[in-house]
mmCIF file of N, CA and C in Angstrom:
data_model
loop_
_atom_site.group_PDB
_atom_site.id
_atom_site.type_symbol
_atom_site.label_atom_id
_atom_site.label_comp_id
_atom_site.label_asym_id
_atom_site.label_seq_id
_atom_site.Cartn_x
_atom_site.Cartn_y
_atom_site.Cartn_z
ATOM 1 N N UNK A 1 29.350 58.883 -58.780
ATOM 2 C CA UNK A 1 29.987 57.712 -58.210
ATOM 3 C C UNK A 1 30.462 56.805 -59.337
ATOM 4 N N UNK A 2 31.702 56.335 -59.222
ATOM 5 C CA UNK A 2 32.268 55.508 -60.271
ATOM 6 C C UNK A 2 31.681 54.103 -60.225
ATOM 7 N N UNK A 3 31.614 53.485 -61.398
ATOM 8 C CA UNK A 3 31.124 52.112 -61.486
ATOM 9 C C UNK A 3 32.305 51.161 -61.606
ATOM 10 N N UNK A 4 32.345 50.178 -60.719
ATOM 11 C CA UNK A 4 33.393 49.172 -60.736
ATOM 12 C C UNK A 4 32.718 47.818 -60.924
ATOM 13 N N UNK A 5 33.121 47.064 -61.935
ATOM 14 C CA UNK A 5 32.474 45.795 -62.255
ATOM 15 C C UNK A 5 33.477 44.665 -62.097
ATOM 16 N N UNK A 6 33.229 43.799 -61.104
ATOM 17 C CA UNK A 6 34.136 42.698 -60.817
ATOM 18 C C UNK A 6 33.691 41.420 -61.528
ATOM 19 N N UNK A 7 34.656 40.539 -61.738
ATOM 20 C CA UNK A 7 34.377 39.206 -62.263
ATOM 21 C C UNK A 7 35.523 38.288 -61.875
ATOM 22 N N UNK A 8 35.286 36.975 -62.013
ATOM 23 C CA UNK A 8 36.365 36.015 -61.806
ATOM 24 C C UNK A 8 36.304 35.210 -60.537
ATOM 25 N N UNK A 9 35.343 35.471 -59.671
ATOM 26 C CA UNK A 9 35.232 34.678 -58.462
ATOM 27 C C UNK A 9 34.741 33.270 -58.762
ATOM 28 N N UNK A 10 34.756 32.422 -57.740
ATOM 29 C CA UNK A 10 34.278 31.069 -57.933
ATOM 30 C C UNK A 10 34.717 30.148 -56.820
ATOM 31 N N UNK A 11 34.576 28.848 -57.079
ATOM 32 C CA UNK A 11 34.933 27.802 -56.127
ATOM 33 C C UNK A 11 36.212 27.128 -56.601
ATOM 34 N N UNK A 12 37.173 26.991 -55.699
ATOM 35 C CA UNK A 12 38.448 26.365 -56.046
ATOM 36 C C UNK A 12 38.941 25.555 -54.854
ATOM 37 N N UNK A 13 39.715 24.530 -55.121
ATOM 38 C CA UNK A 13 40.297 23.741 -54.041
ATOM 39 C C UNK A 13 41.522 24.442 -53.470
ATOM 40 N N UNK A 14 41.825 24.131 -52.223
ATOM 41 C CA UNK A 14 43.017 24.693 -51.592
ATOM 42 C C UNK A 14 44.246 24.382 -52.444
ATOM 43 N N UNK A 15 45.106 25.394 -52.584
ATOM 44 C CA UNK A 15 46.278 25.265 -53.436
ATOM 45 C C UNK A 15 46.057 25.736 -54.861
ATOM 46 N N UNK A 16 44.821 25.965 -55.225
ATOM 47 C CA UNK A 16 44.492 26.392 -56.568
ATOM 48 C C UNK A 16 44.653 27.894 -56.762
ATOM 49 N N UNK A 17 44.249 28.350 -57.947
ATOM 50 C CA UNK A 17 44.410 29.758 -58.320
ATOM 51 C C UNK A 17 43.124 30.318 -58.911
ATOM 52 N N UNK A 18 42.955 31.613 -58.747
ATOM 53 C CA UNK A 18 41.881 32.362 -59.384
ATOM 54 C C UNK A 18 42.424 33.742 -59.750
ATOM 55 N N UNK A 19 41.832 34.343 -60.777
ATOM 56 C CA UNK A 19 42.169 35.726 -61.114
ATOM 57 C C UNK A 19 40.897 36.551 -61.121
ATOM 58 N N UNK A 20 40.872 37.571 -60.283
ATOM 59 C CA UNK A 20 39.760 38.499 -60.250
ATOM 60 C C UNK A 20 40.056 39.687 -61.160
ATOM 61 N N UNK A 21 38.999 40.193 -61.784
ATOM 62 C CA UNK A 21 39.114 41.359 -62.658
ATOM 63 C C UNK A 21 38.141 42.430 -62.185
ATOM 64 N N UNK A 22 38.513 43.675 -62.387
ATOM 65 C CA UNK A 22 37.646 44.799 -62.051
ATOM 66 C C UNK A 22 37.806 45.856 -63.138
ATOM 67 N N UNK A 23 36.744 46.098 -63.856
ATOM 68 C CA UNK A 23 36.794 47.077 -64.948
ATOM 69 C C UNK A 23 36.031 48.336 -64.557
ATOM 70 N N UNK A 24 36.570 49.466 -64.932
ATOM 71 C CA UNK A 24 35.916 50.732 -64.644
ATOM 72 C C UNK A 24 36.044 51.657 -65.845
ATOM 73 N N UNK A 25 35.585 52.883 -65.681
ATOM 74 C CA UNK A 25 35.677 53.843 -66.780
ATOM 75 C C UNK A 25 37.105 54.363 -66.897
ATOM 76 N N UNK A 26 37.407 54.902 -68.058
ATOM 77 C CA UNK A 26 38.734 55.468 -68.248
ATOM 78 C C UNK A 26 39.016 56.609 -67.302
ATOM 79 N N UNK A 27 38.027 57.457 -67.085
ATOM 80 C CA UNK A 27 38.221 58.602 -66.203
ATOM 81 C C UNK A 27 38.574 58.154 -64.790
ATOM 82 N N UNK A 28 37.839 57.185 -64.278
ATOM 83 C CA UNK A 28 38.137 56.681 -62.941
ATOM 84 C C UNK A 28 39.507 56.023 -62.910
ATOM 85 N N UNK A 29 39.794 55.234 -63.920
ATOM 86 C CA UNK A 29 41.028 54.461 -63.928
ATOM 87 C C UNK A 29 42.260 55.350 -63.894
ATOM 88 N N UNK A 30 42.260 56.439 -64.653
ATOM 89 C CA UNK A 30 43.464 57.271 -64.753
ATOM 90 C C UNK A 30 43.567 58.296 -63.634
ATOM 91 N N UNK A 31 42.554 58.393 -62.794
ATOM 92 C CA UNK A 31 42.607 59.362 -61.698
ATOM 93 C C UNK A 31 42.594 58.705 -60.321
ATOM 94 N N UNK A 32 42.588 57.364 -60.290
ATOM 95 C CA UNK A 32 42.423 56.671 -59.010
ATOM 96 C C UNK A 32 43.452 55.576 -58.792
ATOM 97 N N UNK A 33 43.885 55.451 -57.537
ATOM 98 C CA UNK A 33 44.535 54.223 -57.136
ATOM 99 C C UNK A 33 43.466 53.157 -57.009
ATOM 100 N N UNK A 34 43.839 51.896 -57.242
ATOM 101 C CA UNK A 34 42.868 50.812 -57.235
ATOM 102 C C UNK A 34 43.282 49.744 -56.233
ATOM 103 N N UNK A 35 42.310 48.974 -55.776
ATOM 104 C CA UNK A 35 42.664 47.945 -54.811
ATOM 105 C C UNK A 35 41.562 46.927 -54.618
ATOM 106 N N UNK A 36 41.838 45.999 -53.699
ATOM 107 C CA UNK A 36 40.892 44.943 -53.354
ATOM 108 C C UNK A 36 40.793 44.828 -51.836
ATOM 109 N N UNK A 37 39.566 44.639 -51.368
ATOM 110 C CA UNK A 37 39.273 44.323 -49.986
ATOM 111 C C UNK A 37 38.478 43.022 -49.982
ATOM 112 N N UNK A 38 38.325 42.418 -48.819
ATOM 113 C CA UNK A 38 37.505 41.215 -48.714
ATOM 114 C C UNK A 38 36.778 41.195 -47.380
ATOM 115 N N UNK A 39 35.672 40.474 -47.373
ATOM 116 C CA UNK A 39 34.893 40.329 -46.153
ATOM 117 C C UNK A 39 34.431 38.891 -46.027
ATOM 118 N N UNK A 40 34.895 38.232 -44.983
ATOM 119 C CA UNK A 40 34.485 36.861 -44.695
ATOM 120 C C UNK A 40 33.250 36.883 -43.800
ATOM 121 N N UNK A 41 32.486 35.797 -43.781
ATOM 122 C CA UNK A 41 31.272 35.757 -42.945
ATOM 123 C C UNK A 41 31.586 36.046 -41.483
ATOM 124 N N UNK A 42 30.846 36.966 -40.904
ATOM 125 C CA UNK A 42 31.017 37.289 -39.505
ATOM 126 C C UNK A 42 32.210 38.164 -39.184
ATOM 127 N N UNK A 43 32.915 38.615 -40.213
ATOM 128 C CA UNK A 43 34.106 39.448 -39.988
ATOM 129 C C UNK A 43 33.958 40.802 -40.674
ATOM 130 N N UNK A 44 34.803 41.747 -40.266
ATOM 131 C CA UNK A 44 34.807 43.053 -40.893
ATOM 132 C C UNK A 44 35.543 42.997 -42.233
ATOM 133 N N UNK A 45 35.236 43.958 -43.084
ATOM 134 C CA UNK A 45 35.939 44.073 -44.353
ATOM 135 C C UNK A 45 37.402 44.409 -44.078
ATOM 136 N N UNK A 46 38.301 43.754 -44.811
ATOM 137 C CA UNK A 46 39.730 43.983 -44.597
ATOM 138 C C UNK A 46 40.450 44.246 -45.900
ATOM 139 N N UNK A 47 41.531 44.989 -45.790
ATOM 140 C CA UNK A 47 42.367 45.313 -46.935
ATOM 141 C C UNK A 47 43.095 44.060 -47.432
ATOM 142 N N UNK A 48 43.206 43.939 -48.752
ATOM 143 C CA UNK A 48 43.935 42.822 -49.357
ATOM 144 C C UNK A 48 45.144 43.326 -50.148
ATOM 145 N N UNK A 49 44.901 44.208 -51.113
ATOM 146 C CA UNK A 49 45.990 44.681 -51.966
ATOM 147 C C UNK A 49 45.593 46.000 -52.613
ATOM 148 N N UNK A 50 46.612 46.793 -52.981
ATOM 149 C CA UNK A 50 46.356 48.065 -53.652
ATOM 150 C C UNK A 50 47.511 48.395 -54.578
ATOM 151 N N UNK A 51 47.212 49.240 -55.566
ATOM 152 C CA UNK A 51 48.217 49.658 -56.538
ATOM 153 C C UNK A 51 48.039 51.144 -56.790
ATOM 154 N N UNK A 52 49.153 51.845 -56.925
ATOM 155 C CA UNK A 52 49.100 53.283 -57.128
ATOM 156 C C UNK A 52 48.540 53.653 -58.501
ATOM 157 N N UNK A 53 48.227 54.901 -58.660
ATOM 158 C CA UNK A 53 47.595 55.408 -59.878
ATOM 159 C C UNK A 53 48.413 55.073 -61.124
ATOM 160 N N UNK A 54 49.734 55.192 -61.026
ATOM 161 C CA UNK A 54 50.560 54.908 -62.208
ATOM 162 C C UNK A 54 51.099 53.476 -62.215
ATOM 163 N N UNK A 55 50.723 52.698 -61.226
ATOM 164 C CA UNK A 55 51.087 51.283 -61.209
ATOM 165 C C UNK A 55 52.496 50.968 -60.766
ATOM 166 N N UNK A 56 53.211 51.953 -60.221
ATOM 167 C CA UNK A 56 54.610 51.695 -59.905
ATOM 168 C C UNK A 56 54.827 51.130 -58.514
ATOM 169 N N UNK A 57 53.807 51.151 -57.672
ATOM 170 C CA UNK A 57 53.944 50.653 -56.302
ATOM 171 C C UNK A 57 52.725 49.827 -55.934
ATOM 172 N N UNK A 58 52.976 48.698 -55.288
ATOM 173 C CA UNK A 58 51.892 47.837 -54.826
ATOM 174 C C UNK A 58 51.992 47.623 -53.320
ATOM 175 N N UNK A 59 50.876 47.293 -52.710
ATOM 176 C CA UNK A 59 50.782 47.076 -51.276
ATOM 177 C C UNK A 59 49.962 45.811 -51.039
ATOM 178 N N UNK A 60 50.342 45.048 -50.029
ATOM 179 C CA UNK A 60 49.645 43.807 -49.739
ATOM 180 C C UNK A 60 49.456 43.628 -48.232
ATOM 181 N N UNK A 61 48.355 42.984 -47.872
ATOM 182 C CA UNK A 61 48.189 42.527 -46.504
ATOM 183 C C UNK A 61 49.195 41.411 -46.248
ATOM 184 N N UNK A 62 49.658 41.312 -45.011
ATOM 185 C CA UNK A 62 50.646 40.281 -44.684
ATOM 186 C C UNK A 62 50.137 38.881 -45.018
ATOM 187 N N UNK A 63 48.840 38.677 -44.852
ATOM 188 C CA UNK A 63 48.265 37.350 -45.034
ATOM 189 C C UNK A 63 48.296 36.869 -46.486
ATOM 190 N N UNK A 64 48.508 37.779 -47.439
ATOM 191 C CA UNK A 64 48.486 37.380 -48.856
ATOM 192 C C UNK A 64 49.815 37.617 -49.563
ATOM 193 N N UNK A 65 50.767 38.221 -48.881
ATOM 194 C CA UNK A 65 52.066 38.494 -49.500
ATOM 195 C C UNK A 65 52.700 37.209 -50.004
ATOM 196 N N UNK A 66 53.227 37.281 -51.230
ATOM 197 C CA UNK A 66 53.864 36.121 -51.836
ATOM 198 C C UNK A 66 52.900 35.190 -52.536
ATOM 199 N N UNK A 67 51.602 35.381 -52.343
ATOM 200 C CA UNK A 67 50.584 34.524 -52.986
ATOM 201 C C UNK A 67 49.719 35.303 -53.958
ATOM 202 N N UNK A 68 49.424 36.562 -53.647
ATOM 203 C CA UNK A 68 48.549 37.387 -54.483
ATOM 204 C C UNK A 68 49.374 38.456 -55.195
ATOM 205 N N UNK A 69 48.928 38.813 -56.401
ATOM 206 C CA UNK A 69 49.577 39.870 -57.165
ATOM 207 C C UNK A 69 48.519 40.781 -57.762
ATOM 208 N N UNK A 70 48.657 42.075 -57.520
ATOM 209 C CA UNK A 70 47.742 43.053 -58.105
ATOM 210 C C UNK A 70 48.430 43.730 -59.279
ATOM 211 N N UNK A 71 47.658 43.996 -60.329
ATOM 212 C CA UNK A 71 48.207 44.676 -61.496
ATOM 213 C C UNK A 71 47.091 45.477 -62.154
ATOM 214 N N UNK A 72 47.484 46.389 -63.051
ATOM 215 C CA UNK A 72 46.480 47.198 -63.741
ATOM 216 C C UNK A 72 46.857 47.319 -65.209
ATOM 217 N N UNK A 73 45.834 47.355 -66.068
ATOM 218 C CA UNK A 73 46.016 47.413 -67.520
ATOM 219 C C UNK A 73 45.350 48.672 -68.047
ATOM 220 N N UNK A 74 46.170 49.628 -68.496
ATOM 221 C CA UNK A 74 45.649 50.903 -68.970
ATOM 222 C C UNK A 74 44.848 50.744 -70.259
ATOM 223 N N UNK A 75 45.164 49.721 -71.047
ATOM 224 C CA UNK A 75 44.481 49.584 -72.338
ATOM 225 C C UNK A 75 43.036 49.137 -72.191
ATOM 226 N N UNK A 76 42.715 48.476 -71.065
ATOM 227 C CA UNK A 76 41.348 47.984 -70.859
ATOM 228 C C UNK A 76 40.698 48.563 -69.603
ATOM 229 N N UNK A 77 41.394 49.463 -68.910
ATOM 230 C CA UNK A 77 40.880 50.079 -67.676
ATOM 231 C C UNK A 77 40.482 49.013 -66.668
ATOM 232 N N UNK A 78 41.348 48.027 -66.514
ATOM 233 C CA UNK A 78 41.048 46.881 -65.671
ATOM 234 C C UNK A 78 42.153 46.679 -64.645
ATOM 235 N N UNK A 79 41.762 46.361 -63.427
ATOM 236 C CA UNK A 79 42.715 45.961 -62.402
ATOM 237 C C UNK A 79 42.479 44.487 -62.099
ATOM 238 N N UNK A 80 43.580 43.768 -61.896
ATOM 239 C CA UNK A 80 43.514 42.329 -61.676
ATOM 240 C C UNK A 80 44.054 41.967 -60.298
ATOM 241 N N UNK A 81 43.557 40.867 -59.763
ATOM 242 C CA UNK A 81 44.123 40.263 -58.565
ATOM 243 C C UNK A 81 44.353 38.791 -58.867
ATOM 244 N N UNK A 82 45.615 38.435 -59.086
ATOM 245 C CA UNK A 82 45.971 37.040 -59.302
ATOM 246 C C UNK A 82 46.199 36.403 -57.944
ATOM 247 N N UNK A 83 45.450 35.353 -57.660
ATOM 248 C CA UNK A 83 45.507 34.693 -56.358
ATOM 249 C C UNK A 83 45.998 33.265 -56.551
ATOM 250 N N UNK A 84 47.163 32.976 -56.019
ATOM 251 C CA UNK A 84 47.756 31.641 -56.112
ATOM 252 C C UNK A 84 47.841 30.995 -54.736
ATOM 253 N N UNK A 85 47.995 29.674 -54.732
ATOM 254 C CA UNK A 85 48.112 28.926 -53.473
ATOM 255 C C UNK A 85 47.010 29.334 -52.497
ATOM 256 N N UNK A 86 45.791 29.303 -52.968
ATOM 257 C CA UNK A 86 44.665 29.735 -52.149
ATOM 258 C C UNK A 86 44.445 28.805 -50.962
ATOM 259 N N UNK A 87 43.989 29.411 -49.876
ATOM 260 C CA UNK A 87 43.747 28.686 -48.631
ATOM 261 C C UNK A 87 42.279 28.840 -48.240
ATOM 262 N N UNK A 88 41.743 27.913 -47.446
ATOM 263 C CA UNK A 88 40.344 28.054 -47.017
ATOM 264 C C UNK A 88 40.068 29.393 -46.329
ATOM 265 N N UNK A 89 41.060 29.936 -45.640
ATOM 266 C CA UNK A 89 40.851 31.224 -44.958
ATOM 267 C C UNK A 89 40.791 32.406 -45.910
ATOM 268 N N UNK A 90 41.041 32.175 -47.194
ATOM 269 C CA UNK A 90 40.860 33.221 -48.197
ATOM 270 C C UNK A 90 39.405 33.334 -48.648
ATOM 271 N N UNK A 91 38.563 32.418 -48.200
ATOM 272 C CA UNK A 91 37.150 32.449 -48.558
ATOM 273 C C UNK A 91 36.510 33.744 -48.071
ATOM 274 N N UNK A 92 35.897 34.481 -48.997
ATOM 275 C CA UNK A 92 35.304 35.781 -48.661
ATOM 276 C C UNK A 92 34.638 36.360 -49.899
ATOM 277 N N UNK A 93 33.914 37.441 -49.700
ATOM 278 C CA UNK A 93 33.477 38.264 -50.818
ATOM 279 C C UNK A 93 34.579 39.292 -51.053
ATOM 280 N N UNK A 94 35.033 39.379 -52.280
ATOM 281 C CA UNK A 94 36.115 40.297 -52.645
ATOM 282 C C UNK A 94 35.530 41.516 -53.350
ATOM 283 N N UNK A 95 35.938 42.685 -52.879
ATOM 284 C CA UNK A 95 35.424 43.950 -53.399
ATOM 285 C C UNK A 95 36.543 44.741 -54.060
ATOM 286 N N UNK A 96 36.272 45.211 -55.245
ATOM 287 C CA UNK A 96 37.169 46.147 -55.909
ATOM 288 C C UNK A 96 36.934 47.543 -55.329
ATOM 289 N N UNK A 97 38.000 48.324 -55.226
ATOM 290 C CA UNK A 97 37.898 49.653 -54.635
ATOM 291 C C UNK A 97 38.735 50.645 -55.420
ATOM 292 N N UNK A 98 38.268 51.896 -55.439
ATOM 293 C CA UNK A 98 38.996 52.978 -56.088
ATOM 294 C C UNK A 98 39.071 54.171 -55.138
ATOM 295 N N UNK A 99 40.192 54.873 -55.176
ATOM 296 C CA UNK A 99 40.365 56.061 -54.341
ATOM 297 C C UNK A 99 41.058 57.137 -55.177
ATOM 298 N N UNK A 100 40.518 58.349 -55.128
ATOM 299 C CA UNK A 100 41.056 59.450 -55.940
ATOM 300 C C UNK A 100 42.502 59.736 -55.565
ATOM 301 N N UNK A 101 43.370 59.591 -56.524
ATOM 302 C CA UNK A 101 44.767 60.031 -56.445
ATOM 303 C C UNK A 101 45.623 59.284 -55.421
ATOM 304 N N UNK A 102 45.104 58.237 -54.821
ATOM 305 C CA UNK A 102 45.890 57.502 -53.826
ATOM 306 C C UNK A 102 45.466 56.039 -53.806
ATOM 307 N N UNK A 103 46.345 55.131 -53.403
ATOM 308 C CA UNK A 103 45.952 53.724 -53.320
ATOM 309 C C UNK A 103 44.984 53.505 -52.161
ATOM 310 N N UNK A 104 43.913 52.772 -52.382
ATOM 311 C CA UNK A 104 42.934 52.535 -51.319
ATOM 312 C C UNK A 104 43.448 51.492 -50.338
ATOM 313 N N UNK A 105 44.088 51.945 -49.277
ATOM 314 C CA UNK A 105 44.621 51.029 -48.281
ATOM 315 C C UNK A 105 43.790 51.032 -47.000
ATOM 316 N N UNK A 106 43.381 52.204 -46.566
ATOM 317 C CA UNK A 106 42.533 52.297 -45.371
ATOM 318 C C UNK A 106 41.083 52.609 -45.726
ATOM 319 N N UNK A 107 40.873 53.287 -46.853
ATOM 320 C CA UNK A 107 39.530 53.680 -47.248
ATOM 321 C C UNK A 107 39.456 53.767 -48.766
ATOM 322 N N UNK A 108 38.226 53.860 -49.269
ATOM 323 C CA UNK A 108 38.021 53.988 -50.709
ATOM 324 C C UNK A 108 36.881 54.953 -50.974
ATOM 325 N N UNK A 109 36.877 55.513 -52.160
ATOM 326 C CA UNK A 109 35.797 56.416 -52.566
ATOM 327 C C UNK A 109 34.679 55.654 -53.278
ATOM 328 N N UNK A 110 35.028 54.586 -53.959
ATOM 329 C CA UNK A 110 34.038 53.819 -54.730
ATOM 330 C C UNK A 110 34.291 52.329 -54.537
ATOM 331 N N UNK A 111 33.192 51.575 -54.614
ATOM 332 C CA UNK A 111 33.252 50.134 -54.390
ATOM 333 C C UNK A 111 32.516 49.384 -55.495
ATOM 334 N N UNK A 112 33.005 48.183 -55.792
ATOM 335 C CA UNK A 112 32.270 47.285 -56.652
ATOM 336 C C UNK A 112 31.217 46.530 -55.859
ATOM 337 N N UNK A 113 30.483 45.677 -56.566
ATOM 338 C CA UNK A 113 29.377 44.958 -55.932
ATOM 339 C C UNK A 113 29.850 43.720 -55.189
ATOM 340 N N UNK A 114 31.078 43.290 -55.447
ATOM 341 C CA UNK A 114 31.634 42.118 -54.772
ATOM 342 C C UNK A 114 31.517 40.859 -55.601
ATOM 343 N N UNK A 115 32.495 39.978 -55.426
ATOM 344 C CA UNK A 115 32.477 38.675 -56.092
ATOM 345 C C UNK A 115 32.915 37.620 -55.078
ATOM 346 N N UNK A 116 32.204 36.505 -55.044
ATOM 347 C CA UNK A 116 32.445 35.470 -54.045
ATOM 348 C C UNK A 116 33.624 34.582 -54.445
ATOM 349 N N UNK A 117 34.517 34.376 -53.497
ATOM 350 C CA UNK A 117 35.607 33.412 -53.657
ATOM 351 C C UNK A 117 35.468 32.380 -52.539
ATOM 352 N N UNK A 118 35.374 31.112 -52.928
ATOM 353 C CA UNK A 118 35.250 30.041 -51.959
ATOM 354 C C UNK A 118 36.365 29.029 -52.191
ATOM 355 N N UNK A 119 37.140 28.755 -51.134
ATOM 356 C CA UNK A 119 38.250 27.813 -51.219
ATOM 357 C C UNK A 119 37.924 26.611 -50.335
ATOM 358 N N UNK A 120 37.832 25.454 -50.956
ATOM 359 C CA UNK A 120 37.518 24.237 -50.208
ATOM 360 C C UNK A 120 38.799 23.530 -49.764
ATOM 361 N N UNK A 121 38.707 22.876 -48.624
ATOM 362 C CA UNK A 121 39.897 22.188 -48.075
ATOM 363 C C UNK A 121 39.985 20.759 -48.572
#
């Protein structure tokens, strides 16, 4: 099972920005599409964003389009989620995800431990 290590969560006011990072091994990084999911209290885990193995295509949930940007850095085996214009409804635990040879949009093979994002109004 691949190890995914997230960082960058925290508390921010509405309208603010945060950048989440997820680092993994080189082997996982070059063989997997990467993505982010989130789970708010009392709700099911939901898809947020994903990027293909070679980074040429990205996917976003409608609720974050135009505000969030996913990217990947081959030199550090890290995937990022830049979150701008954050809203209180973005409050959730954010999970990094990896899927062999495909972007994790409906499912993932490996998960990170999660990082808390809290947006105050």
